[in-house]
Amino acid sequence: MQFEGEHLLPGQIGHFFVLLAFVASLVAMVAYFRASRVQPVNPDRSWLNLARVAFGIQTLSILIVFGCIFYICSHHYFEYMYAYKHASLELESKYLLACIWEGQEGSFLLWAIWHGILGIILIFRGKEWEASVMTVINLAQFFLLMMILGIYVFGVRMGSSPFTLTRNEIAGPIFSLPNYLTFIKDGVGLNVLLRNYWMVIHPPVLFLGFASGIIPFAYAYAGFRQKRFGDWVKPAIPWALLCVCVLGVGIMMGGKWAYESLSFGGYWAWDPVENASLVPWLILVAGLHTMVIYKATGHSLRASYLFAILTFVFILYSTFLTRTGILGDTSVHAFTDAGKAINAMILLFLASFTLPSLGLYFYYLKKIPAMPKEEKTSSREFWMFIGSLVVFLAAMFIIAKTSVPVINKLFGTQIAPPEKVEISYNKVLLPITIIIGLLSAVTQYFKYKESPRGYMLKKIALPTLLAAVITTGVVIFIPLTFRKEGPGFLGAIYVALFAAIYSVVANASYIWSGLKGNLKASGASVSHVGFALMLAGMLISSSNKTIISDSKANGINIPVGKDPMTKQQDDPTENLTLIRQVPTRMGPYEVTYVKDSMGHEKGRKYYQLLFNKKDPVTKKSIEQFSLWPDVYLMKDNNMSSNPDMKNYPGQDIFTYVSYAISENRANDTTRFTTHEMEEGDTAYYNNGYLVLNKVVRNPNNERFQFKPTDAALMADITLVSKDSMHYHAQPLIQITDMNINLVDDTVYAQNLFLRFEGVSDTKHVKIGVKESDQIIDFVTVKAYTFPYINLVWLGLIIMAIGLVMSLIRRASLGKITAAASLLFVSAVLFYLFILAN
């Protein structure tokens, strides 16, 4: 059958280049392996040249595949299943990239693209390590490209192709018709929660972090392969720095997306997907420090091997957790089950790297050089190793709790998550935060190998005193208010805050006292300052997060859904119901639900909330701003709420809709009742009475601006309800070019509509009154204040800059290249900080 309107050429081109890239990855892997096998240090040139050509073809093919997918999605070719599932006509063009990596196939492709780009760099800079390192990268490419093959082998489909046709994937009578495309009016489209600018930049950064995580692993393999057990550390350190920087920034970009798009009121919820990306980062942070120890003293080589291997193993394990559907309902971020074939391939991917690498590690363990003499407790390397071990143990704790669904499935257990998930993590990790903060503050003041007696006390005395003074100031002027878990837990938070402040002060001081102001060598201290600043921001903002939406302000308690963080029924007293056009007290603000408007996407509705802060003495407005939280009514009639916030240097005001009226309401059949009135007359309605104060000709006020030559009359009306509340209304009638325009006014608090209907023959004013039988327009919101949350984002930027400084120094880049790199990274991070605020 010939189907009408299909555009098959882009898909055919894309599928051809998927196959070509897959074959090229296999050729490159075998060629690189043979090149390293013939002569490890000086590889066979013929095999090496073949491998480079194959890798180049592979990388170019992957880029063409990506271009084909982008073309299909941007042109809304819904005959392709990928475009139908992830694109839609209403989707704004700025989110087109996000819709590509929303799907499994697109995200695997993005990962492969970064491997290709990093591989090109390694070809030019890898030198004698190129063949062994690139063998590992091409093995990963082989598996990633296999995920998007979409071909059948012995009746089993290998991977899921992004170029499959919709008519081959969905069963339906329309797909037997030659003109089936005329029945497909639109695609499903990008998940509304992902329609955020952070989702355009967060996944590429995160996957660059994942892709760069394979390189320290590959260098560790090369060390085994070439029997050069310690030489691999030096070229691996810059790549470890790159991965720590990029993956850390990518993770926190995800936190910023969650903060702006999800309604749980924060940037981190210990969600399994968040944890799965955090664990490899923590392990590589530990590995980076042990690599530095080895370069300086010869200690910790075995630990460096283990951490480099486990970093990429846990990157693959995080892929297994998030893409196989095993997490079930425990995560809001995870992909749905991709099917048994894909799940088996992901498991094979994980096993193919985990088992051989750990096997090599234990096989060569005794051959890995180890210093016969133990580190002294007065040495820098001893405390650096202790810190690395603590970070590694924290990662193991997190992944163990995250893996509970896997344990339940493997062993048939029914381990339930704790009632307070966040607290169950924080109670363990808070003491670890204290240890890390203190160690990052004092360790660098030690000397390698041994520090003289009294040396440390002299060096850290001033930073310790200064940190104590600053912490005391915080206790007095910004006291922490988190008392839900008792005074002991609050005390631990204060100790952790001191440790974070101590780390900031001590590292800043070390740049001048220890390094004599040598900024080139201060990358580690700068990154420690940033990390500690992040910790301080997290502790203060989380501890002092305050709910300002109190239902006592108007006494309206409406049952709302479950709290997005605790998964428990949300407390209605912490949600404020706002009646349209009725100002209501919310903390220091008077908040008015002004209006609502439909969004660009079908089912999305924005609510304008006007915040007005008045001087307590003069009652005059000193600040006004509007927030526009929105809700999205999904196809299953569930409501997805997206917050909005006001950013200040010292705090954020965070607001989201917790309950809104459905649009499916019956038509209002109530009619206007006409009252003929003179100025000063009174008329009654069911819930009170109204007074016609006066009639104003051609009014010029906040609502209307007419000229003296116009023909308009406005009724100035005061309404008094049975509970003695007073309201004001200004209906108007205007005559223009023999047309009569009626401008009604609405008193939402009384569900009342008023109309200036005209003037009677007896010169009485005719006022129409309609008491609607509809539900009053209202919206229920929850609002928080987050004090000093900008310390989190500022700390992230400083940490990233410090890591880039270290990377430039370790990679031995030229002065111009180094300066340009640092300037570029700083500009990008600063731009993102401005964007975030």
PDB file of C-alpha atoms in Angstrom, residues 79 119 139 157 160 178 211 232 242 301 382 387 472 482 572 608 624 792:
ATOM      1  CA  GLU A  79       4.521   9.628  10.769  1.00  0.00           C
ATOM      2  CA  GLY A 119      37.325  11.124  21.686  1.00  0.00           C
ATOM      3  CA  LEU A 139      33.244  -0.155  23.631  1.00  0.00           C
ATOM      4  CA  ARG A 157      14.758  -6.300  18.428  1.00  0.00           C
ATOM      5  CA  SER A 160      14.785   1.164  19.803  1.00  0.00           C
ATOM      6  CA  PRO A 178      -3.471   5.250   2.924  1.00  0.00           C
ATOM      7  CA  ALA A 211      30.679  11.008  29.120  1.00  0.00           C
ATOM      8  CA  TRP A 232      48.137   6.883  34.150  1.00  0.00           C
ATOM      9  CA  LEU A 242      36.576  18.166  34.072  1.00  0.00           C
ATOM     10  CA  LEU A 301      47.292   4.439  44.174  1.00  0.00           C
ATOM     11  CA  PHE A 382      46.580  11.137  55.814  1.00  0.00           C
ATOM     12  CA  GLY A 387      38.232  12.814  53.809  1.00  0.00           C
ATOM     13  CA  THR A 472      28.055  33.571  66.455  1.00  0.00           C
ATOM     14  CA  PHE A 482      14.284  24.103  62.117  1.00  0.00           C
ATOM     15  CA  PRO A 572      -4.828  22.796  54.469  1.00  0.00           C
ATOM     16  CA  GLN A 608      -1.687  36.485  38.397  1.00  0.00           C
ATOM     17  CA  GLN A 624       4.531  45.647  44.385  1.00  0.00           C
ATOM     18  CA  VAL A 792      23.823  27.820  46.903  1.00  0.00           C
TER      19      VAL A 792
END
